[in-house]
Every structure is written in C-alpha cells, then in structure tokens.
PDB file of C-alpha atoms in Angstrom:
ATOM      1  CA  UNK A  57     -16.934  40.353 -32.787  1.00 48.00           C
ATOM      2  CA  UNK A  58     -14.133  37.993 -31.641  1.00 59.00           C
ATOM      3  CA  UNK A  59     -11.474  37.104 -34.090  1.00 68.00           C
ATOM      4  CA  UNK A  60     -11.533  33.298 -33.875  1.00 74.00           C
ATOM      5  CA  UNK A  61      -8.516  31.464 -35.296  1.00 80.00           C
ATOM      6  CA  UNK A  62      -8.572  27.827 -36.423  1.00 86.00           C
ATOM      7  CA  UNK A  63      -5.530  25.764 -35.858  1.00 88.00           C
ATOM      8  CA  UNK A  64      -4.728  22.396 -37.493  1.00 90.00           C
ATOM      9  CA  UNK A  65      -4.649  19.339 -35.323  1.00 90.00           C
ATOM     10  CA  UNK A  66      -0.954  18.960 -36.180  1.00 91.00           C
ATOM     11  CA  UNK A  67      -0.237  22.444 -34.851  1.00 91.00           C
ATOM     12  CA  UNK A  68      -2.070  21.671 -31.617  1.00 89.00           C
ATOM     13  CA  UNK A  69      -0.220  18.446 -31.206  1.00 89.00           C
ATOM     14  CA  UNK A  70       3.142  20.099 -31.619  1.00 91.00           C
ATOM     15  CA  UNK A  71       2.259  22.898 -29.199  1.00 91.00           C
ATOM     16  CA  UNK A  72       1.038  20.371 -26.505  1.00 90.00           C
ATOM     17  CA  UNK A  73       4.199  18.190 -27.079  1.00 89.00           C
ATOM     18  CA  UNK A  74       6.347  21.224 -26.113  1.00 90.00           C
ATOM     19  CA  UNK A  75       4.715  21.114 -22.708  1.00 88.00           C
ATOM     20  CA  UNK A  76       4.161  17.339 -22.182  1.00 85.00           C
ATOM     21  CA  UNK A  77       7.230  15.886 -23.750  1.00 86.00           C
ATOM     22  CA  UNK A  78       9.850  18.684 -23.877  1.00 84.00           C
ATOM     23  CA  UNK A  79       9.182  20.032 -20.395  1.00 84.00           C
ATOM     24  CA  UNK A  80       8.492  23.649 -21.347  1.00 85.00           C
ATOM     25  CA  UNK A  81       6.154  25.637 -19.220  1.00 89.00           C
ATOM     26  CA  UNK A  82       2.763  26.479 -20.763  1.00 89.00           C
ATOM     27  CA  UNK A  83       3.633  30.205 -20.956  1.00 90.00           C
ATOM     28  CA  UNK A  84       7.013  29.492 -22.526  1.00 90.00           C
ATOM     29  CA  UNK A  85       5.509  27.120 -25.114  1.00 90.00           C
ATOM     30  CA  UNK A  86       2.665  29.572 -25.881  1.00 90.00           C
ATOM     31  CA  UNK A  87       5.212  32.296 -26.580  1.00 92.00           C
ATOM     32  CA  UNK A  88       7.208  30.111 -28.907  1.00 92.00           C
ATOM     33  CA  UNK A  89       4.213  29.151 -31.092  1.00 92.00           C
ATOM     34  CA  UNK A  90       2.580  32.604 -30.753  1.00 91.00           C
ATOM     35  CA  UNK A  91      -0.708  31.633 -29.137  1.00 92.00           C
ATOM     36  CA  UNK A  92      -2.421  32.644 -25.930  1.00 91.00           C
ATOM     37  CA  UNK A  93      -1.539  30.901 -22.695  1.00 91.00           C
ATOM     38  CA  UNK A  94      -5.172  30.127 -22.069  1.00 91.00           C
ATOM     39  CA  UNK A  95      -5.627  28.478 -25.400  1.00 91.00           C
ATOM     40  CA  UNK A  96      -2.531  26.228 -24.869  1.00 90.00           C
ATOM     41  CA  UNK A  97      -3.672  25.379 -21.303  1.00 91.00           C
ATOM     42  CA  UNK A  98      -7.018  24.196 -22.644  1.00 90.00           C
ATOM     43  CA  UNK A  99      -5.280  22.001 -25.219  1.00 89.00           C
ATOM     44  CA  UNK A 100      -2.992  20.486 -22.649  1.00 88.00           C
ATOM     45  CA  UNK A 101      -5.794  19.844 -20.217  1.00 86.00           C
ATOM     46  CA  UNK A 102      -7.825  18.165 -22.989  1.00 86.00           C
ATOM     47  CA  UNK A 103      -4.917  15.906 -23.880  1.00 82.00           C
ATOM     48  CA  UNK A 104      -4.402  14.916 -20.302  1.00 78.00           C
ATOM     49  CA  UNK A 105      -8.020  13.969 -19.990  1.00 76.00           C
ATOM     50  CA  UNK A 106      -8.587  12.235 -23.286  1.00 67.00           C
ATOM     51  CA  UNK A 107      -5.202  11.102 -24.685  1.00 58.00           C
ATOM     52  CA  UNK A 108      -5.970  12.857 -28.020  1.00 47.00           C
ATOM     53  CA  UNK A 109      -2.574  12.701 -29.653  1.00 48.00           C
ATOM     54  CA  UNK A 110      -1.288   9.417 -28.397  1.00 53.00           C
ATOM     55  CA  UNK A 111       0.709  10.806 -25.533  1.00 47.00           C
ATOM     56  CA  UNK A 112       0.558   8.399 -22.552  1.00 52.00           C
ATOM     57  CA  UNK A 113      -2.427   9.356 -20.483  1.00 49.00           C
ATOM     58  CA  UNK A 114      -2.293   9.837 -16.800  1.00 47.00           C
ATOM     59  CA  UNK A 115      -2.761   6.637 -14.821  1.00 54.00           C
ATOM     60  CA  UNK A 116      -6.116   5.975 -13.329  1.00 55.00           C
ATOM     61  CA  UNK A 117      -6.259   6.914  -9.661  1.00 57.00           C
ATOM     62  CA  UNK A 118      -7.328   3.866  -7.624  1.00 61.00           C
ATOM     63  CA  UNK A 119      -9.701   4.128  -4.812  1.00 76.00           C
ATOM     64  CA  UNK A 120      -7.719   5.684  -1.891  1.00 79.00           C
ATOM     65  CA  UNK A 121      -8.704   2.945   0.629  1.00 81.00           C
ATOM     66  CA  UNK A 122      -7.653   0.145  -1.750  1.00 82.00           C
ATOM     67  CA  UNK A 123      -4.416   1.921  -2.504  1.00 84.00           C
ATOM     68  CA  UNK A 124      -3.712   2.534   1.174  1.00 88.00           C
ATOM     69  CA  UNK A 125      -4.373  -1.129   2.010  1.00 90.00           C
ATOM     70  CA  UNK A 126      -2.054  -2.271  -0.788  1.00 89.00           C
ATOM     71  CA  UNK A 127       0.707   0.055   0.310  1.00 92.00           C
ATOM     72  CA  UNK A 128       0.443  -1.015   3.998  1.00 95.00           C
ATOM     73  CA  UNK A 129       0.871  -4.674   2.886  1.00 95.00           C
ATOM     74  CA  UNK A 130       3.915  -3.791   0.791  1.00 96.00           C
ATOM     75  CA  UNK A 131       5.457  -1.882   3.710  1.00 96.00           C
ATOM     76  CA  UNK A 132       4.991  -4.884   6.032  1.00 96.00           C
ATOM     77  CA  UNK A 133       6.552  -7.195   3.426  1.00 96.00           C
ATOM     78  CA  UNK A 134       9.450  -4.870   2.898  1.00 96.00           C
ATOM     79  CA  UNK A 135      10.031  -4.557   6.741  1.00 96.00           C
ATOM     80  CA  UNK A 136      10.093  -8.392   6.958  1.00 96.00           C
ATOM     81  CA  UNK A 137      12.600  -8.625   4.121  1.00 96.00           C
ATOM     82  CA  UNK A 138      14.676  -5.913   5.743  1.00 96.00           C
ATOM     83  CA  UNK A 139      14.832  -7.847   9.047  1.00 96.00           C
ATOM     84  CA  UNK A 140      15.787 -11.036   7.261  1.00 95.00           C
ATOM     85  CA  UNK A 141      18.619  -9.227   5.518  1.00 95.00           C
ATOM     86  CA  UNK A 142      19.851  -7.744   8.824  1.00 95.00           C
ATOM     87  CA  UNK A 143      19.921 -11.171  10.396  1.00 94.00           C
ATOM     88  CA  UNK A 144      21.760 -12.676   7.426  1.00 93.00           C
ATOM     89  CA  UNK A 145      24.290  -9.855   7.480  1.00 93.00           C
ATOM     90  CA  UNK A 146      24.935 -10.425  11.176  1.00 92.00           C
ATOM     91  CA  UNK A 147      25.230 -14.176  10.659  1.00 91.00           C
ATOM     92  CA  UNK A 148      27.804 -13.928   7.909  1.00 90.00           C
ATOM     93  CA  UNK A 149      29.722 -11.097   9.609  1.00 89.00           C
ATOM     94  CA  UNK A 150      30.044 -13.338  12.800  1.00 87.00           C
ATOM     95  CA  UNK A 151      30.993 -16.354  10.675  1.00 81.00           C
ATOM     96  CA  UNK A 152      33.814 -14.423   8.852  1.00 76.00           C
ATOM     97  CA  UNK A 153      35.458 -13.461  12.166  1.00 73.00           C
TER      98      UNK A 153
END
C-alpha cells in the first residue's frame, strides 16, 4: 500500500513559491523541501492553471488571428512614426548646418 503524505497548504505554497517567485528549478526546490519532483511539478502546474495561492496567473492567450492583426497594426504605426522621426532628424540636421 502506498505511503501517502499530507502536506499543509502553507507548505505547498512555500514550495511552489521557490519555483515561481525565487526562480529555482523544480528539481532544486523539491530537493530543498524533501519532496518528490513529480509532486512539486503537479503543485506548480495547478497553481499556474488556477492561481491558488495568489501568485499572478498567466495571462489569457488571445485568439491568434486577433493578436496577429493587432500586432500588424502596431508594426505599421511604429514604421510610420519611425519615418516621421527620420524626416525630422534630417530636417533639423540640415537646418543646423
């Protein structure tokens, strides 16, 4: 029969924070708190999906087509701004001579 251990929510939160906030790898954090890598990986995945302990959740992924359309518009706007700045730089450089 499997030896099931129960961990407090506080213990789980601290273990997950080692990975999500302190930048430790899952294997490194699991070693530090003496739990299995698989267990910690499950806790981290659960937190990423459900925002259990108040850590900022991952942003929603927008529809790829909408995101692509938005980014294309932004690229066009930035190219236009860049052209305006180039012309302004040339104008003021010519004026200062």
